[in-house]
């Protein structure tokens, strides 16, 4: 139990940052395309408590790999081209996670150099080591969220990207089944199947960065 809580304490800050930046990026992209909905709803904030979703948080605690936040509200009627606008907005979230993974990998390199240069055992054990573990966790979490959200299943971002690329008739048929997509994703996450699907891709990208 102690090891589980320690791992959760290391992964929790990167996870909160990952889902927060993910959702804010959706809102910023929508705002850049003319949609003020997220801003008016107070969702263009880096306060993670404005974005937390209880189910998504529970899935993270169980899987220690993926989770999600409350979707930022977006109104595609504000976009000059609603379909392409939604594709851009959908891409923004995973792109933010991949960017954070890259920044975390760079920070990890800097901390490793500081660890070897700063030989005070107290600071190594109580400051640098926890930060090193958090940077590693941040790379893992952000890569996992980025890849997870690109799965072509509505309501995930990959599903919305697919809706924007498919012919309108097929996109309409798929959109009607979006609620079942959420149930499918939840069952895959709870059963561990989703982790087995994502792990090889995440591991490959992790090895590229670190």
Tab-separated table of C-alpha atoms in Angstrom:
chain	number	residue	atom	x	y	z
A	1	UNK	CA	0.000	0.000	0.000
A	2	UNK	CA	2.866	2.362	0.842
A	3	UNK	CA	4.493	1.790	-2.551
A	4	UNK	CA	1.179	2.447	-4.297
A	5	UNK	CA	0.702	5.752	-2.459
A	6	UNK	CA	4.298	6.781	-3.172
A	7	UNK	CA	3.852	6.049	-6.887
A	8	UNK	CA	0.545	7.933	-6.876
A	9	UNK	CA	2.211	10.950	-5.213
A	10	UNK	CA	4.887	10.991	-7.925
A	11	UNK	CA	2.431	10.608	-10.805
A	12	UNK	CA	-0.324	12.935	-9.515
A	13	UNK	CA	1.340	16.347	-10.232
A	14	UNK	CA	2.378	15.397	-13.811
A	15	UNK	CA	-1.085	13.957	-14.432
A	16	UNK	CA	-2.852	17.100	-13.216
A	17	UNK	CA	-0.571	19.228	-15.384
A	18	UNK	CA	-1.049	16.959	-18.394
A	19	UNK	CA	-4.858	16.966	-18.378
A	20	UNK	CA	-4.974	20.691	-17.579
A	21	UNK	CA	-2.711	21.693	-20.472
A	22	UNK	CA	-4.583	19.277	-22.724
A	23	UNK	CA	-7.970	20.889	-22.091
A	24	UNK	CA	-6.679	24.470	-22.041
A	25	UNK	CA	-5.026	23.860	-25.419
A	26	UNK	CA	-8.384	22.842	-26.860
A	27	UNK	CA	-9.886	26.059	-25.539
A	28	UNK	CA	-7.022	28.245	-26.780
A	29	UNK	CA	-7.245	26.699	-30.259
A	30	UNK	CA	-10.998	27.265	-30.330
A	31	UNK	CA	-10.570	30.862	-29.155
A	32	UNK	CA	-7.980	31.475	-31.894
A	33	UNK	CA	-10.578	30.303	-34.419
A	34	UNK	CA	-13.186	32.718	-33.030
A	35	UNK	CA	-15.023	30.640	-30.406
A	36	UNK	CA	-15.266	32.419	-27.002
A	37	UNK	CA	-17.201	29.572	-25.296
A	38	UNK	CA	-14.331	28.161	-23.224
A	39	UNK	CA	-13.223	31.629	-22.135
A	40	UNK	CA	-16.742	32.608	-21.098
A	41	UNK	CA	-17.088	29.334	-19.162
A	42	UNK	CA	-13.900	30.127	-17.211
A	43	UNK	CA	-12.057	27.134	-18.644
A	44	UNK	CA	-9.033	28.961	-20.068
A	45	UNK	CA	-7.290	28.561	-16.729
A	46	UNK	CA	-4.362	26.454	-15.536
A	47	UNK	CA	-6.190	25.718	-12.271
A	48	UNK	CA	-6.513	21.899	-12.495
A	49	UNK	CA	-9.573	21.807	-10.232
A	50	UNK	CA	-11.563	23.608	-12.934
A	51	UNK	CA	-10.945	20.672	-15.270
A	52	UNK	CA	-11.029	17.524	-13.115
A	53	UNK	CA	-13.509	14.769	-13.967
A	54	UNK	CA	-14.223	12.229	-11.179
A	55	UNK	CA	-14.444	9.228	-13.528
A	56	UNK	CA	-11.318	10.228	-15.441
A	57	UNK	CA	-9.478	10.684	-12.138
A	58	UNK	CA	-10.644	7.250	-10.925
A	59	UNK	CA	-9.437	5.615	-14.149
A	60	UNK	CA	-6.033	7.247	-13.613
A	61	UNK	CA	-5.810	5.942	-10.037
A	62	UNK	CA	-6.654	2.425	-11.280
A	63	UNK	CA	-4.502	2.356	-14.426
A	64	UNK	CA	-1.757	4.808	-13.306
A	65	UNK	CA	-1.351	5.501	-17.001
A	66	UNK	CA	-4.355	7.286	-18.503
A	67	UNK	CA	-7.235	9.477	-17.421
A	68	UNK	CA	-9.163	12.470	-18.634
A	69	UNK	CA	-10.636	15.793	-17.567
A	70	UNK	CA	-13.948	17.510	-18.239
A	71	UNK	CA	-14.056	18.447	-21.929
A	72	UNK	CA	-13.658	22.152	-22.620
A	73	UNK	CA	-16.884	23.464	-24.226
A	74	UNK	CA	-16.456	24.249	-27.919
A	75	UNK	CA	-19.075	25.678	-30.306
A	76	UNK	CA	-18.049	24.937	-33.884
A	77	UNK	CA	-20.677	27.381	-35.232
A	78	UNK	CA	-18.186	30.161	-34.533
A	79	UNK	CA	-15.661	28.635	-36.944
A	80	UNK	CA	-15.429	29.744	-40.541
A	81	UNK	CA	-15.192	26.059	-41.490
A	82	UNK	CA	-16.726	24.003	-38.641
A	83	UNK	CA	-15.340	20.617	-39.731
A	84	UNK	CA	-11.740	21.688	-40.269
A	85	UNK	CA	-11.978	23.899	-37.169
A	86	UNK	CA	-12.916	20.914	-35.024
A	87	UNK	CA	-9.998	18.933	-36.456
A	88	UNK	CA	-7.597	21.730	-35.448
A	89	UNK	CA	-9.132	22.015	-31.970
A	90	UNK	CA	-8.993	18.235	-31.500
A	91	UNK	CA	-5.325	18.032	-32.525
A	92	UNK	CA	-4.374	20.811	-30.077
A	93	UNK	CA	-4.876	18.657	-26.948
A	94	UNK	CA	-2.618	15.707	-27.881
A	95	UNK	CA	-0.100	18.155	-29.392
A	96	UNK	CA	0.137	19.884	-25.995
A	97	UNK	CA	0.825	16.532	-24.327
A	98	UNK	CA	3.588	15.636	-26.780
A	99	UNK	CA	5.118	19.089	-26.262
A	100	UNK	CA	5.014	18.643	-22.469
A	101	UNK	CA	6.636	15.219	-22.846
A	102	UNK	CA	9.481	16.820	-24.801
A	103	UNK	CA	9.917	19.622	-22.258
A	104	UNK	CA	9.895	17.064	-19.409
A	105	UNK	CA	12.586	15.031	-21.167
A	106	UNK	CA	14.762	18.151	-21.459
A	107	UNK	CA	14.154	18.989	-17.789
A	108	UNK	CA	15.115	15.428	-16.885
A	109	UNK	CA	18.459	15.856	-18.622
A	110	UNK	CA	19.102	19.094	-16.744
A	111	UNK	CA	18.204	17.515	-13.403
A	112	UNK	CA	20.457	14.533	-14.042
A	113	UNK	CA	23.357	16.929	-14.668
A	114	UNK	CA	22.497	18.833	-11.474
A	115	UNK	CA	22.293	15.565	-9.514
A	116	UNK	CA	25.851	14.610	-10.484
A	117	UNK	CA	27.200	18.140	-9.994
A	118	UNK	CA	25.451	18.844	-6.677
A	119	UNK	CA	26.796	16.158	-4.362
A	120	UNK	CA	24.990	17.114	-1.193
A	121	UNK	CA	23.214	13.859	-0.127
A	122	UNK	CA	20.400	15.736	1.622
A	123	UNK	CA	19.374	17.727	-1.449
A	124	UNK	CA	19.942	14.776	-3.756
A	125	UNK	CA	17.575	12.613	-1.709
A	126	UNK	CA	14.941	15.209	-0.779
A	127	UNK	CA	14.783	17.477	-3.827
A	128	UNK	CA	16.551	16.227	-6.939
A	129	UNK	CA	15.497	12.571	-6.743
A	130	UNK	CA	11.731	13.299	-6.385
A	131	UNK	CA	11.963	15.838	-9.231
A	132	UNK	CA	13.772	13.294	-11.409
A	133	UNK	CA	11.037	10.734	-10.818
A	134	UNK	CA	8.343	13.327	-11.545
A	135	UNK	CA	10.003	14.257	-14.845
A	136	UNK	CA	10.113	10.600	-15.865
A	137	UNK	CA	6.452	10.274	-14.848
A	138	UNK	CA	5.586	13.415	-16.819
A	139	UNK	CA	7.140	11.973	-19.984
A	140	UNK	CA	5.216	8.719	-19.498
A	141	UNK	CA	1.895	10.353	-18.613
A	142	UNK	CA	1.966	12.900	-21.423
A	143	UNK	CA	2.931	10.338	-24.037
A	144	UNK	CA	0.203	8.013	-22.777
A	145	UNK	CA	-2.441	10.756	-22.862
A	146	UNK	CA	-1.333	11.978	-26.280
A	147	UNK	CA	-1.457	8.515	-27.832
A	148	UNK	CA	-4.645	7.559	-25.974
A	149	UNK	CA	-6.509	10.632	-27.164
A	150	UNK	CA	-5.507	10.003	-30.782
A	151	UNK	CA	-7.359	6.689	-30.845
A	152	UNK	CA	-10.020	7.071	-33.581
A	153	UNK	CA	-12.953	6.501	-31.237
A	154	UNK	CA	-15.443	9.287	-30.476
A	155	UNK	CA	-15.528	11.032	-27.994
A	156	UNK	CA	-11.712	10.956	-27.950
A	157	UNK	CA	-9.824	13.590	-29.948
A	158	UNK	CA	-8.851	11.011	-32.549
A	159	UNK	CA	-12.538	10.257	-33.037
A	160	UNK	CA	-13.324	13.940	-33.594
A	161	UNK	CA	-10.423	14.185	-36.037
A	162	UNK	CA	-11.881	11.186	-37.873
A	163	UNK	CA	-15.321	12.844	-37.938
A	164	UNK	CA	-13.775	15.877	-39.599
A	165	UNK	CA	-12.016	13.799	-42.253
A	166	UNK	CA	-14.736	11.305	-43.170
A	167	UNK	CA	-17.410	12.044	-45.789
A	168	UNK	CA	-20.308	13.856	-44.144
A	169	UNK	CA	-22.715	10.900	-44.290
A	170	UNK	CA	-20.250	8.507	-42.624
A	171	UNK	CA	-19.274	11.178	-40.097
A	172	UNK	CA	-22.946	11.648	-39.178
A	173	UNK	CA	-23.433	7.897	-38.674
A	174	UNK	CA	-20.345	7.677	-36.493
A	175	UNK	CA	-21.345	10.735	-34.450
A	176	UNK	CA	-24.659	9.054	-33.588
A	177	UNK	CA	-22.686	6.283	-31.872
A	178	UNK	CA	-20.454	8.593	-29.823
A	179	UNK	CA	-22.023	7.672	-26.479
A	180	UNK	CA	-21.207	4.002	-27.079
A	181	UNK	CA	-17.624	4.984	-27.798
A	182	UNK	CA	-17.267	6.370	-24.270
A	183	UNK	CA	-18.548	3.114	-22.776
A	184	UNK	CA	-16.168	1.113	-24.986
A	185	UNK	CA	-13.193	3.247	-23.915
A	186	UNK	CA	-14.159	2.889	-20.247
A	187	UNK	CA	-14.454	-0.899	-20.494
A	188	UNK	CA	-11.150	-1.165	-22.350
A	189	UNK	CA	-9.451	0.966	-19.688
A	190	UNK	CA	-10.923	-0.940	-16.744
A	191	UNK	CA	-10.084	-4.335	-18.253
A	192	UNK	CA	-6.458	-3.444	-18.967
A	193	UNK	CA	-6.820	-4.054	-22.705
A	194	UNK	CA	-6.255	-0.378	-23.417
A	195	UNK	CA	-2.950	-0.445	-21.572
A	196	UNK	CA	-1.771	-3.396	-23.654
A	197	UNK	CA	-2.692	-1.517	-26.835
A	198	UNK	CA	-0.986	1.731	-25.812
A	199	UNK	CA	2.120	0.384	-24.069
A	200	UNK	CA	4.154	-0.568	-27.188
A	201	UNK	CA	3.581	2.837	-28.821
A	202	UNK	CA	4.270	4.772	-25.626
A	203	UNK	CA	7.403	2.708	-24.935
A	204	UNK	CA	8.710	3.374	-28.439
A	205	UNK	CA	8.177	7.141	-28.107
A	206	UNK	CA	9.622	7.130	-24.572
A	207	UNK	CA	12.802	5.478	-25.838
A	208	UNK	CA	13.087	8.127	-28.547
A	209	UNK	CA	12.957	10.927	-25.961
A	210	UNK	CA	15.019	9.372	-23.168
